[in-house]
N, CA, C and O atoms as a MOPAC input file, in Angstrom:
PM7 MOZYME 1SCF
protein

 N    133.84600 1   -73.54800 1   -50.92700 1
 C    133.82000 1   -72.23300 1   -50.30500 1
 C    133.98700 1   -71.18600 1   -51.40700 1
 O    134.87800 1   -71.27200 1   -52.25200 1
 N    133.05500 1   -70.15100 1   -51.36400 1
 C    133.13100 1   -68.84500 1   -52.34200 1
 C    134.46700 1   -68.56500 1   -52.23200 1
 O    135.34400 1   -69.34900 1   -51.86800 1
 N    134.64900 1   -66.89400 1   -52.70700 1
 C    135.49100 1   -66.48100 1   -52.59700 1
 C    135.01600 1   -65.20800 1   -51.75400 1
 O    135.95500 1   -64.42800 1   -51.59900 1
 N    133.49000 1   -64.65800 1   -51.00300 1
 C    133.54800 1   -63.84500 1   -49.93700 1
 C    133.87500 1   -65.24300 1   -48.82700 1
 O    134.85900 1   -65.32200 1   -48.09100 1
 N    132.96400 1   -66.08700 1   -48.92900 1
 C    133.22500 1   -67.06800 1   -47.45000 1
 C    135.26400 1   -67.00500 1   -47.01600 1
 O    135.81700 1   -66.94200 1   -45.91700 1
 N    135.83600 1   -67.05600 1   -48.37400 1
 C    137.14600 1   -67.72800 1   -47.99700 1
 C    138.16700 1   -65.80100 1   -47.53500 1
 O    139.27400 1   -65.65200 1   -47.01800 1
 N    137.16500 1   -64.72900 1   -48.01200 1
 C    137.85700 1   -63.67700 1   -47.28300 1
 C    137.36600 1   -63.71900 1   -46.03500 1
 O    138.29900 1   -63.78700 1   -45.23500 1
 N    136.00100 1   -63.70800 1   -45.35500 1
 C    135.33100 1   -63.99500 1   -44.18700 1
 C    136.09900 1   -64.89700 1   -43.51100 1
 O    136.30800 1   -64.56900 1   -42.34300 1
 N    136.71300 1   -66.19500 1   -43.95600 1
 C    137.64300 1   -67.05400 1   -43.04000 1
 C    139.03400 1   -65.93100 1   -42.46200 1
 O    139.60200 1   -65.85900 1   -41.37200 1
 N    139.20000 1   -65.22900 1   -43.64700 1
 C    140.69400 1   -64.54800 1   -43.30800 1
 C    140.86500 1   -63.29800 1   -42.64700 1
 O    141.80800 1   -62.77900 1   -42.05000 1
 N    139.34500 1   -62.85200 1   -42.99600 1
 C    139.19300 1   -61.59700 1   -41.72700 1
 C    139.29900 1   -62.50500 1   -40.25300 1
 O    140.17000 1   -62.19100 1   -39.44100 1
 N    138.42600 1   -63.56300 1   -39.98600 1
 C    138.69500 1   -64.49600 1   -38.80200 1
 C    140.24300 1   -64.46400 1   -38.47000 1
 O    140.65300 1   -63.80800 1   -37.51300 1
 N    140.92800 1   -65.05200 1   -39.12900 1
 C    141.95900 1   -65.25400 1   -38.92600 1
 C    143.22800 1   -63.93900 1   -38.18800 1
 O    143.96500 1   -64.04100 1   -37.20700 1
 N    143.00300 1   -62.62800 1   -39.30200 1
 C    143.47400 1   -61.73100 1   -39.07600 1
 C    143.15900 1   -60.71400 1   -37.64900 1
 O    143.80000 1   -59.74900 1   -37.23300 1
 N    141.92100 1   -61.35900 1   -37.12100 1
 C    141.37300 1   -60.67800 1   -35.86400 1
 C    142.45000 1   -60.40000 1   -34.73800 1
 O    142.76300 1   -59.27000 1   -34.36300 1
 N    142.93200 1   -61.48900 1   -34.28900 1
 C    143.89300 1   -61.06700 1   -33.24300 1
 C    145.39000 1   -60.70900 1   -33.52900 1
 O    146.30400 1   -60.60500 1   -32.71100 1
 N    145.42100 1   -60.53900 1   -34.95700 1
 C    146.60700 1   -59.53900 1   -35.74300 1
 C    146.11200 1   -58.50800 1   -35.11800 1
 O    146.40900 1   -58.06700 1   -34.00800 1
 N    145.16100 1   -58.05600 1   -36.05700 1
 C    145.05000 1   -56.73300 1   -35.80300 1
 C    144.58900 1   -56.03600 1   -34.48000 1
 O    144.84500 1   -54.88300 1   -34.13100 1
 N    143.76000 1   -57.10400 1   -33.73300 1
 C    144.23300 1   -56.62500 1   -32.44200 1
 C    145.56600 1   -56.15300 1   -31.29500 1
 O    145.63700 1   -55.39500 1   -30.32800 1
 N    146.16700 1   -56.72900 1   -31.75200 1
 C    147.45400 1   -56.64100 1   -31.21900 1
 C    147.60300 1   -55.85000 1   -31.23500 1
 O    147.71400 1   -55.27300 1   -30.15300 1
 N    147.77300 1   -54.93100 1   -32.76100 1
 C    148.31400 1   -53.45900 1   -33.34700 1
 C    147.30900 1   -52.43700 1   -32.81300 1
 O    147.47600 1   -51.31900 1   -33.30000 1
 N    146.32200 1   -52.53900 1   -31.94900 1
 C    146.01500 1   -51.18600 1   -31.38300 1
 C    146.58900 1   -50.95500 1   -30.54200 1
 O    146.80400 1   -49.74900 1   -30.42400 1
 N    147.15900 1   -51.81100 1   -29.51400 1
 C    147.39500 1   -51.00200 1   -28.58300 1
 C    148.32700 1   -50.12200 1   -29.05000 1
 O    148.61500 1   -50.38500 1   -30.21700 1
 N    149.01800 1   -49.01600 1   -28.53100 1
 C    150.00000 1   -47.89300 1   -28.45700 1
 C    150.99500 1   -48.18100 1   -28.17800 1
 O    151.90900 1   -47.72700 1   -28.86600 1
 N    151.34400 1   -49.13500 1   -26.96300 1
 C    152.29700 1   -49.67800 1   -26.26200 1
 C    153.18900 1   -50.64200 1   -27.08000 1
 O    154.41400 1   -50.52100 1   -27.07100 1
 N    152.59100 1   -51.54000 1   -27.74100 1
 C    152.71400 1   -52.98800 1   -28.49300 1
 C    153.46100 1   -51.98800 1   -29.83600 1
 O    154.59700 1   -52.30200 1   -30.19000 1
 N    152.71600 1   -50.73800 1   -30.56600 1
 C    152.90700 1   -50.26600 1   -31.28500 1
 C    154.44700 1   -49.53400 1   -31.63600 1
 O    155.22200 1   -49.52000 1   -32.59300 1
 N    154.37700 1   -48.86100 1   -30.06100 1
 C    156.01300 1   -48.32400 1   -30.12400 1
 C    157.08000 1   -49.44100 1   -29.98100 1
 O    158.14500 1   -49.36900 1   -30.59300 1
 N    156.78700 1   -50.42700 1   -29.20000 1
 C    157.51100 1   -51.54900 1   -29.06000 1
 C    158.26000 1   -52.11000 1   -30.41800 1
 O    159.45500 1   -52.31400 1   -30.62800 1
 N    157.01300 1   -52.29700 1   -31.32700 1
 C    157.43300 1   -53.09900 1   -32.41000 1
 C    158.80900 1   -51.63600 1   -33.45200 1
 O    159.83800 1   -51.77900 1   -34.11400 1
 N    158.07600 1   -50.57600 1   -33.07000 1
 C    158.88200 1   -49.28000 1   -34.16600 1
 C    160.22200 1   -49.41000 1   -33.43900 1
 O    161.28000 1   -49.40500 1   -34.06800 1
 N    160.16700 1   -49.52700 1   -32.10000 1
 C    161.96500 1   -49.43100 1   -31.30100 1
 C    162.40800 1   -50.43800 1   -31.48300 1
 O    163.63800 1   -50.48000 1   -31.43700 1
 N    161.71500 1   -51.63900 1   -31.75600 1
 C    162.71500 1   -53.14100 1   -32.11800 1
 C    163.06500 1   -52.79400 1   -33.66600 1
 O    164.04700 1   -53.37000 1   -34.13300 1
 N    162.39600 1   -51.96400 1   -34.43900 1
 C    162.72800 1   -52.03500 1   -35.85300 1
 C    163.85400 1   -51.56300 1   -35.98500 1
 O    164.58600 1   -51.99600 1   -36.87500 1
 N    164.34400 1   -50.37100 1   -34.97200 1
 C    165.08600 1   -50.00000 1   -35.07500 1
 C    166.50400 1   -50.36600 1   -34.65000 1
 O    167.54900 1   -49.79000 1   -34.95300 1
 N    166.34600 1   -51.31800 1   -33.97500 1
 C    167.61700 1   -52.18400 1   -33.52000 1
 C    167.44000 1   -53.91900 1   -33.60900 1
 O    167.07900 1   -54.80500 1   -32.83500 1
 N    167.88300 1   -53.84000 1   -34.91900 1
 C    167.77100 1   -55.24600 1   -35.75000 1
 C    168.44800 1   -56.28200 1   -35.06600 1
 O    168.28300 1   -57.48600 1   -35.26100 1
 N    169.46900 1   -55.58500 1   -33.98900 1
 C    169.94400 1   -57.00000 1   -33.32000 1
 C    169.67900 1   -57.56600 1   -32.02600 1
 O    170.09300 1   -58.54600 1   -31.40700 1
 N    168.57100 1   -56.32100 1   -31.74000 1
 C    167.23400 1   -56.92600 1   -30.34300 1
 C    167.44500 1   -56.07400 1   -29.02600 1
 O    168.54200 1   -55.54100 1   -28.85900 1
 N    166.71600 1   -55.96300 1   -28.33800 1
 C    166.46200 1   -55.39700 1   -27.01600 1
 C    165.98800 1   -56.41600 1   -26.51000 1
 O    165.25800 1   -57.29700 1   -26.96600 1
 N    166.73700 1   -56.14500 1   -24.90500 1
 C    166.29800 1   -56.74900 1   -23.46500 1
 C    164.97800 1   -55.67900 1   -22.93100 1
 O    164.62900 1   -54.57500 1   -23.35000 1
 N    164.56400 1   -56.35400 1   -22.07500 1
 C    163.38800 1   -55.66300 1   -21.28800 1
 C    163.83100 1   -54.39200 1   -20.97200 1
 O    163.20700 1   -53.38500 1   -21.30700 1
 N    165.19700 1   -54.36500 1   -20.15100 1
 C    165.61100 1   -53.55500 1   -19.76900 1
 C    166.33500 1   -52.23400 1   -20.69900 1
 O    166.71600 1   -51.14400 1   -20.27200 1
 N    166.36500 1   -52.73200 1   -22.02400 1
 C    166.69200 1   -51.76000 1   -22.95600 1
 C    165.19100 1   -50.88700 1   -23.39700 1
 O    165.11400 1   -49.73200 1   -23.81500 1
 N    164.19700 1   -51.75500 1   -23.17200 1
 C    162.97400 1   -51.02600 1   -24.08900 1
 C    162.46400 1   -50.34400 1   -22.70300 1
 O    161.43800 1   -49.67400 1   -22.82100 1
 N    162.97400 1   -50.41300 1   -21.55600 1
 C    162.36500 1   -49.77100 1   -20.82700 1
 C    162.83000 1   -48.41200 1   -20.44900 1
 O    162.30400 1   -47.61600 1   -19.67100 1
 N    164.08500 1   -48.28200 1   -21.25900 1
 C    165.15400 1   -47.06500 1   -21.23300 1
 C    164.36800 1   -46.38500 1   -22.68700 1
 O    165.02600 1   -45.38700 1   -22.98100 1
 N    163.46400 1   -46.52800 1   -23.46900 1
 C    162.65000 1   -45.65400 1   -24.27300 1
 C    160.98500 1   -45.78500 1   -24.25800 1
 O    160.08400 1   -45.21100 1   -24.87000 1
 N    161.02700 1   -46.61100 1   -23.46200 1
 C    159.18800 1   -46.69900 1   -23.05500 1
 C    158.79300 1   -46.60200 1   -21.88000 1
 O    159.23900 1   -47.21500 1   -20.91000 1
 N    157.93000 1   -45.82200 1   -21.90300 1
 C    157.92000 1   -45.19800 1   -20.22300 1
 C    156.64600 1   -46.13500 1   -19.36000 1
 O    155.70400 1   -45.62500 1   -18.75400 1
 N    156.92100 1   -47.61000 1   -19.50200 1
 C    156.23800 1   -48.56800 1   -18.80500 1
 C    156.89100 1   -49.30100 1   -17.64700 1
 O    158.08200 1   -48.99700 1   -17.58500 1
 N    156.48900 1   -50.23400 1   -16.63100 1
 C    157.07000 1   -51.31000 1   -16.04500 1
 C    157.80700 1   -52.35300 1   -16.69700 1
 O    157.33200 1   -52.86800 1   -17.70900 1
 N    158.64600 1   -52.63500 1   -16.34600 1
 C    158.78100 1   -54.14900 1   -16.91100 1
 C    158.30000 1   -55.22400 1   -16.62500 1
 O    158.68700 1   -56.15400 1   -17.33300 1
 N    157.44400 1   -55.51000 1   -15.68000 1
 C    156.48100 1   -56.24900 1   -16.01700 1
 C    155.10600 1   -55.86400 1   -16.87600 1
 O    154.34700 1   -56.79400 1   -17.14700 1
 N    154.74700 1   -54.43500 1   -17.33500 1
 C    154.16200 1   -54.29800 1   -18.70000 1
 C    154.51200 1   -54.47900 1   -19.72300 1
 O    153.79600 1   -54.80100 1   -20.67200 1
 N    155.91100 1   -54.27600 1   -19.73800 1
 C    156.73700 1   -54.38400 1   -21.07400 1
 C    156.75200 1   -56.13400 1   -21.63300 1
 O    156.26200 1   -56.55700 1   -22.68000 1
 N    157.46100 1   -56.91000 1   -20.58700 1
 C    157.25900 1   -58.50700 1   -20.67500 1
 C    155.84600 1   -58.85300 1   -21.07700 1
 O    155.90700 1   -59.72400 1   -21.94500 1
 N    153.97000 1   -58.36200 1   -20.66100 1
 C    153.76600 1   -58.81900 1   -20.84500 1
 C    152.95200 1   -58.56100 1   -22.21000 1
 O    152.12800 1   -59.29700 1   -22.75300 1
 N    153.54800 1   -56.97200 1   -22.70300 1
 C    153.49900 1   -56.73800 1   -24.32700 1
 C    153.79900 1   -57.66400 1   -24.84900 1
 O    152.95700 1   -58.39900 1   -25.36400 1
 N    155.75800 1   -58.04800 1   -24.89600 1
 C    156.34000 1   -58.60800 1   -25.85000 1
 C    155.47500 1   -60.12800 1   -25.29100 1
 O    155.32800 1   -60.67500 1   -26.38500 1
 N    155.06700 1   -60.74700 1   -24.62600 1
 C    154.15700 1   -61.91000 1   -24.77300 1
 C    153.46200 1   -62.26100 1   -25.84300 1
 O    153.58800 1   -63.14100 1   -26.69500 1
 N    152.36800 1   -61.03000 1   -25.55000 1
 C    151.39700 1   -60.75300 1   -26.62600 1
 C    151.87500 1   -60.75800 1   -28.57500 1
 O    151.41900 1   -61.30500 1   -29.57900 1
 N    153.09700 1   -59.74900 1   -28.24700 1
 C    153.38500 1   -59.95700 1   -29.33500 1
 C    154.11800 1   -61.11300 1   -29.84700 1
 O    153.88300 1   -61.28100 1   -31.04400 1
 N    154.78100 1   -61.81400 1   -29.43800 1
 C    155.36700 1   -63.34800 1   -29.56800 1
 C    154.12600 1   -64.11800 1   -29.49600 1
 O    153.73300 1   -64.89000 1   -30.37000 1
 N    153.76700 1   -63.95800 1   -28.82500 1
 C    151.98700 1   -65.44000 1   -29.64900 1
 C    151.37900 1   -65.34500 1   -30.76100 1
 O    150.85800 1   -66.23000 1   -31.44000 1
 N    151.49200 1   -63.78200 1   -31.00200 1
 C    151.28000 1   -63.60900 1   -32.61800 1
 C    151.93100 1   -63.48900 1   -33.19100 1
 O    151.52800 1   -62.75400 1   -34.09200 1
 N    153.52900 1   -63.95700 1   -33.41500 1
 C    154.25300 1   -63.71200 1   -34.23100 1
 C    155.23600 1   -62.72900 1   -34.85700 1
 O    156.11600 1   -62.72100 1   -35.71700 1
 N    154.51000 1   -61.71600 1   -33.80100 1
 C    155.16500 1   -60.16800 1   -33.99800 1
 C    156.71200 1   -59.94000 1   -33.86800 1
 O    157.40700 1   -59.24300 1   -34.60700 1
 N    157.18500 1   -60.81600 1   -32.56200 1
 C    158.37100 1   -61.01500 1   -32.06600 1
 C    158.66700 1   -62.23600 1   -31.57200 1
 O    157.82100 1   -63.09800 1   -31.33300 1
 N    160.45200 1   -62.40600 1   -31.32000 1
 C    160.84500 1   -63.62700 1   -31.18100 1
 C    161.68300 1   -63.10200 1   -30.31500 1
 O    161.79200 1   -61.88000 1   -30.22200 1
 N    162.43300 1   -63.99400 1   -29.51600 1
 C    163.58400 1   -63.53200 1   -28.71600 1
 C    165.27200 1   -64.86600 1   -28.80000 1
 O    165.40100 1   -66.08800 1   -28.87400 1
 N    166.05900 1   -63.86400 1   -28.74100 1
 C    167.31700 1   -64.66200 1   -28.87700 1
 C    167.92400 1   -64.92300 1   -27.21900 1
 O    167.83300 1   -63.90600 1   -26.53100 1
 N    168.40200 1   -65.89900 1   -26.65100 1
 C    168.36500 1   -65.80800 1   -24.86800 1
 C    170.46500 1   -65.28400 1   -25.27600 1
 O    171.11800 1   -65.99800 1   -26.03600 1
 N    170.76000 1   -64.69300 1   -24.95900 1
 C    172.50300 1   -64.13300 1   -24.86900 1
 C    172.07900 1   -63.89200 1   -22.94900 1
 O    171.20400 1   -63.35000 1   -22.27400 1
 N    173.87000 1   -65.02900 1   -22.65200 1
 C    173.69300 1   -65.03600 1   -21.03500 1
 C    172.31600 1   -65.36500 1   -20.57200 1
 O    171.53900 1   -66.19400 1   -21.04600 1
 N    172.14500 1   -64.50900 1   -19.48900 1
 C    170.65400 1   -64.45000 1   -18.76900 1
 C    169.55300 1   -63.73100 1   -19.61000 1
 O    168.42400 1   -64.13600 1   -19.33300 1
 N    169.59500 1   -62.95100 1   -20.38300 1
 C    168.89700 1   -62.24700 1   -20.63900 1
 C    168.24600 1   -62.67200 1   -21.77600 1
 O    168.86400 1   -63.57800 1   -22.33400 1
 N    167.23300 1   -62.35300 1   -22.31600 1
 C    166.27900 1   -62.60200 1   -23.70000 1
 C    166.57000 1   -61.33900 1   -24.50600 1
 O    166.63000 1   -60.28800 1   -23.86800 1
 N    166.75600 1   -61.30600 1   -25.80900 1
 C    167.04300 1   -60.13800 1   -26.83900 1
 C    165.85900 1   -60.66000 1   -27.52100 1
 O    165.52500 1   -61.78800 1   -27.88100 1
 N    165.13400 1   -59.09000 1   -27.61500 1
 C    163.44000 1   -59.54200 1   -28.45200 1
 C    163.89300 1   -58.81400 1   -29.76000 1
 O    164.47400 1   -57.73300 1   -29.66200 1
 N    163.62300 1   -59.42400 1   -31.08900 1
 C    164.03600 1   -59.19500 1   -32.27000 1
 C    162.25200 1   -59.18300 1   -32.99600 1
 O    161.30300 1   -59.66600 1   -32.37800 1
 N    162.14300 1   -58.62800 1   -34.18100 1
 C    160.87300 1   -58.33900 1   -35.34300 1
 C    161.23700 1   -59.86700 1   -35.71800 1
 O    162.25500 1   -60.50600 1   -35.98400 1
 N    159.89100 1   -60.09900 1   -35.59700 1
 C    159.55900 1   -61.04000 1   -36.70900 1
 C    158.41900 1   -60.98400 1   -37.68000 1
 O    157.80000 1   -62.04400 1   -37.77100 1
 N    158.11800 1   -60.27600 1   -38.21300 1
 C    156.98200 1   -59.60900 1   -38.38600 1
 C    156.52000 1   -60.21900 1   -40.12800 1
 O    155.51500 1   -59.78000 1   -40.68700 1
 N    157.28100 1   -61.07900 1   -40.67100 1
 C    156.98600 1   -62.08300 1   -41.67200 1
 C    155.46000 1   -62.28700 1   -41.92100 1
 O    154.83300 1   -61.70400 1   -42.80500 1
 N    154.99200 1   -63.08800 1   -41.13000 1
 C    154.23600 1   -64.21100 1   -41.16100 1
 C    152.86300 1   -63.31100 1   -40.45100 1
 O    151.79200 1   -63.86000 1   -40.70800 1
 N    152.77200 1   -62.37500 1   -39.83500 1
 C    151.44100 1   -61.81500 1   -39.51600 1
 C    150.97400 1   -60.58800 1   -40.41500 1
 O    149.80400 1   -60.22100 1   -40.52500 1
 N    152.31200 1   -59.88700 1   -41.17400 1
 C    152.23200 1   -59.70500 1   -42.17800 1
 C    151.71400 1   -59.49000 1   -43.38500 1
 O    151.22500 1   -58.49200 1   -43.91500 1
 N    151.95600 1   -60.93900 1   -43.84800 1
 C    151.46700 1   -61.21800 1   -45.00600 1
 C    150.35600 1   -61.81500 1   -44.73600 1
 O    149.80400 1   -62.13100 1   -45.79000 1
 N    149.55300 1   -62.22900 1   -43.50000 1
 C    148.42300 1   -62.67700 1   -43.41300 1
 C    147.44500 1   -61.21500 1   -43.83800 1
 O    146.44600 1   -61.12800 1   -44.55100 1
 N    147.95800 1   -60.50700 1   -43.32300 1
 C    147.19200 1   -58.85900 1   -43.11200 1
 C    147.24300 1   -58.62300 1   -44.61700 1
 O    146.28800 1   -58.42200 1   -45.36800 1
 N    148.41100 1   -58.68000 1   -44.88400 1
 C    148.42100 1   -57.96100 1   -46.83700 1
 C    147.13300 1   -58.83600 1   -47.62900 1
 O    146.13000 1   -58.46400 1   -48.23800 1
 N    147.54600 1   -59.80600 1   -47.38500 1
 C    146.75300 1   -61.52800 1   -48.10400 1
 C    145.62000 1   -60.77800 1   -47.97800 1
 O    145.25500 1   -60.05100 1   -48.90200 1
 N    144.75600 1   -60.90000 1   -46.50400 1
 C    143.47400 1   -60.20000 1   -46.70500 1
 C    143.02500 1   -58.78900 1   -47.23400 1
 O    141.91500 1   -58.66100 1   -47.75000 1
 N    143.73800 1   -57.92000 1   -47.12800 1
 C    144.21800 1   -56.52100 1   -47.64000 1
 C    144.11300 1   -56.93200 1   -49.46700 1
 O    143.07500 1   -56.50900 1   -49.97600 1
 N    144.81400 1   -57.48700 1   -50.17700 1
 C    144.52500 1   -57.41000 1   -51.49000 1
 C    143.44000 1   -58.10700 1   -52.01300 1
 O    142.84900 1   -57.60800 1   -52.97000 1
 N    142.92800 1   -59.59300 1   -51.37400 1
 C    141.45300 1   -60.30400 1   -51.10600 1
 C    140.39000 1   -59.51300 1   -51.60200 1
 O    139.86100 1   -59.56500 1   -52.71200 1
 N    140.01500 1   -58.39300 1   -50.14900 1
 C    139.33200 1   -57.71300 1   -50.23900 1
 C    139.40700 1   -56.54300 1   -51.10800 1
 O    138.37600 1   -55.87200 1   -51.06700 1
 N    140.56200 1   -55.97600 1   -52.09400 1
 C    140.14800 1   -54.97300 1   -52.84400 1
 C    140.24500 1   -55.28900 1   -53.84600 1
 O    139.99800 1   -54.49300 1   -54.75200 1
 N    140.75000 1   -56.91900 1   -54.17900 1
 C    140.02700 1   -57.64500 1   -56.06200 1
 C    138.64800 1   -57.63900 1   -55.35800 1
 O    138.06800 1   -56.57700 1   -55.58400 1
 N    137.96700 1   -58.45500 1   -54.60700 1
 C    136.71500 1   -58.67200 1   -54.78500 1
 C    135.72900 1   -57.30400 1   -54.36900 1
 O    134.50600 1   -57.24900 1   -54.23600 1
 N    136.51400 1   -56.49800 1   -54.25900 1
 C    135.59600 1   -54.75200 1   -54.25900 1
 C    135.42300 1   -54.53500 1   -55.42000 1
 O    134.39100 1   -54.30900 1   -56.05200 1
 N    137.16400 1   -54.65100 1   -55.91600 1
 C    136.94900 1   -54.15500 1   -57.27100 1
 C    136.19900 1   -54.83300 1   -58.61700 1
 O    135.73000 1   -54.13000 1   -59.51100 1
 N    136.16300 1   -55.99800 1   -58.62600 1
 C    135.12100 1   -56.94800 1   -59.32800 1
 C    133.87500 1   -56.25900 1   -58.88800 1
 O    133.17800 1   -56.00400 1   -59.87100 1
 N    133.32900 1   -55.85600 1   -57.73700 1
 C    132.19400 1   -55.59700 1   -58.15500 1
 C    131.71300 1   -54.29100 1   -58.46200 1
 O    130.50500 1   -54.15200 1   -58.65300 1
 N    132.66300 1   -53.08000 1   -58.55600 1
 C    133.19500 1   -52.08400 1   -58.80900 1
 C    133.11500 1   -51.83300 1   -60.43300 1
 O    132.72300 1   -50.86400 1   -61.08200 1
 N    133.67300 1   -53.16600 1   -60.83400 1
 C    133.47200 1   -52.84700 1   -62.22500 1
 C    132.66100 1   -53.69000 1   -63.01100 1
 O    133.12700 1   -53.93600 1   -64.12300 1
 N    131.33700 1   -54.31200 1   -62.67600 1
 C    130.83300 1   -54.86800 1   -62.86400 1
 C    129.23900 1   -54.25600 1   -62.87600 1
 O    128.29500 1   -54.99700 1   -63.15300 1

């Protein structure tokens, strides 16, 4: 495999990253968990996001299949915490990929 084929694999890959991050909803979600490193319940993010909680649950879904978030269970409840590691650095990975092999041909 080249080295466009093996960025072409990682744009693949990065697709439903970066899907995730349009929505608006998913977006504020992830900025209000940043801000409380030791997690929100449904019922906390719904005291700064002006959704249902069953919209809110089925954000943080979305974002837990991709990695975005994780949740800690305290009592009954789920505390959704950043995990934001690992989808990340998939995004950067392709992000610097693509601007050596711009720039190779940039200066070439």
């Amino acid at each position: 495999m080249n080295q466009v084929e093996h960025i072409q694999k990682q744009f693949k890959e990065c697709i439903p990253l970066l899907e995730v991050l349009t929505d608006e909803n998913r977006q504020a979600i992830i900025m209000l968990l940043g801000q409380h490193k030791s997690g929100l319940n449904v019922n906390m993010i719904a005291e700064h996001i002006k959704l249902s909680r069953p919209a809110i649950s089925h954000h943080l879904k979305v974002l837990k299949q991709n990695g975005f978030v994780n949740f800690e269970k305290k009592g009954v409840e789920n505390y959704y915490v950043l995990t934001l590691h690992h989808p990340l650095e998939q995004i950067k990975t392709l992000i610097t990929a693509v601007e050596a092999e711009c720039n190779r041909f940039l200066s070439d």
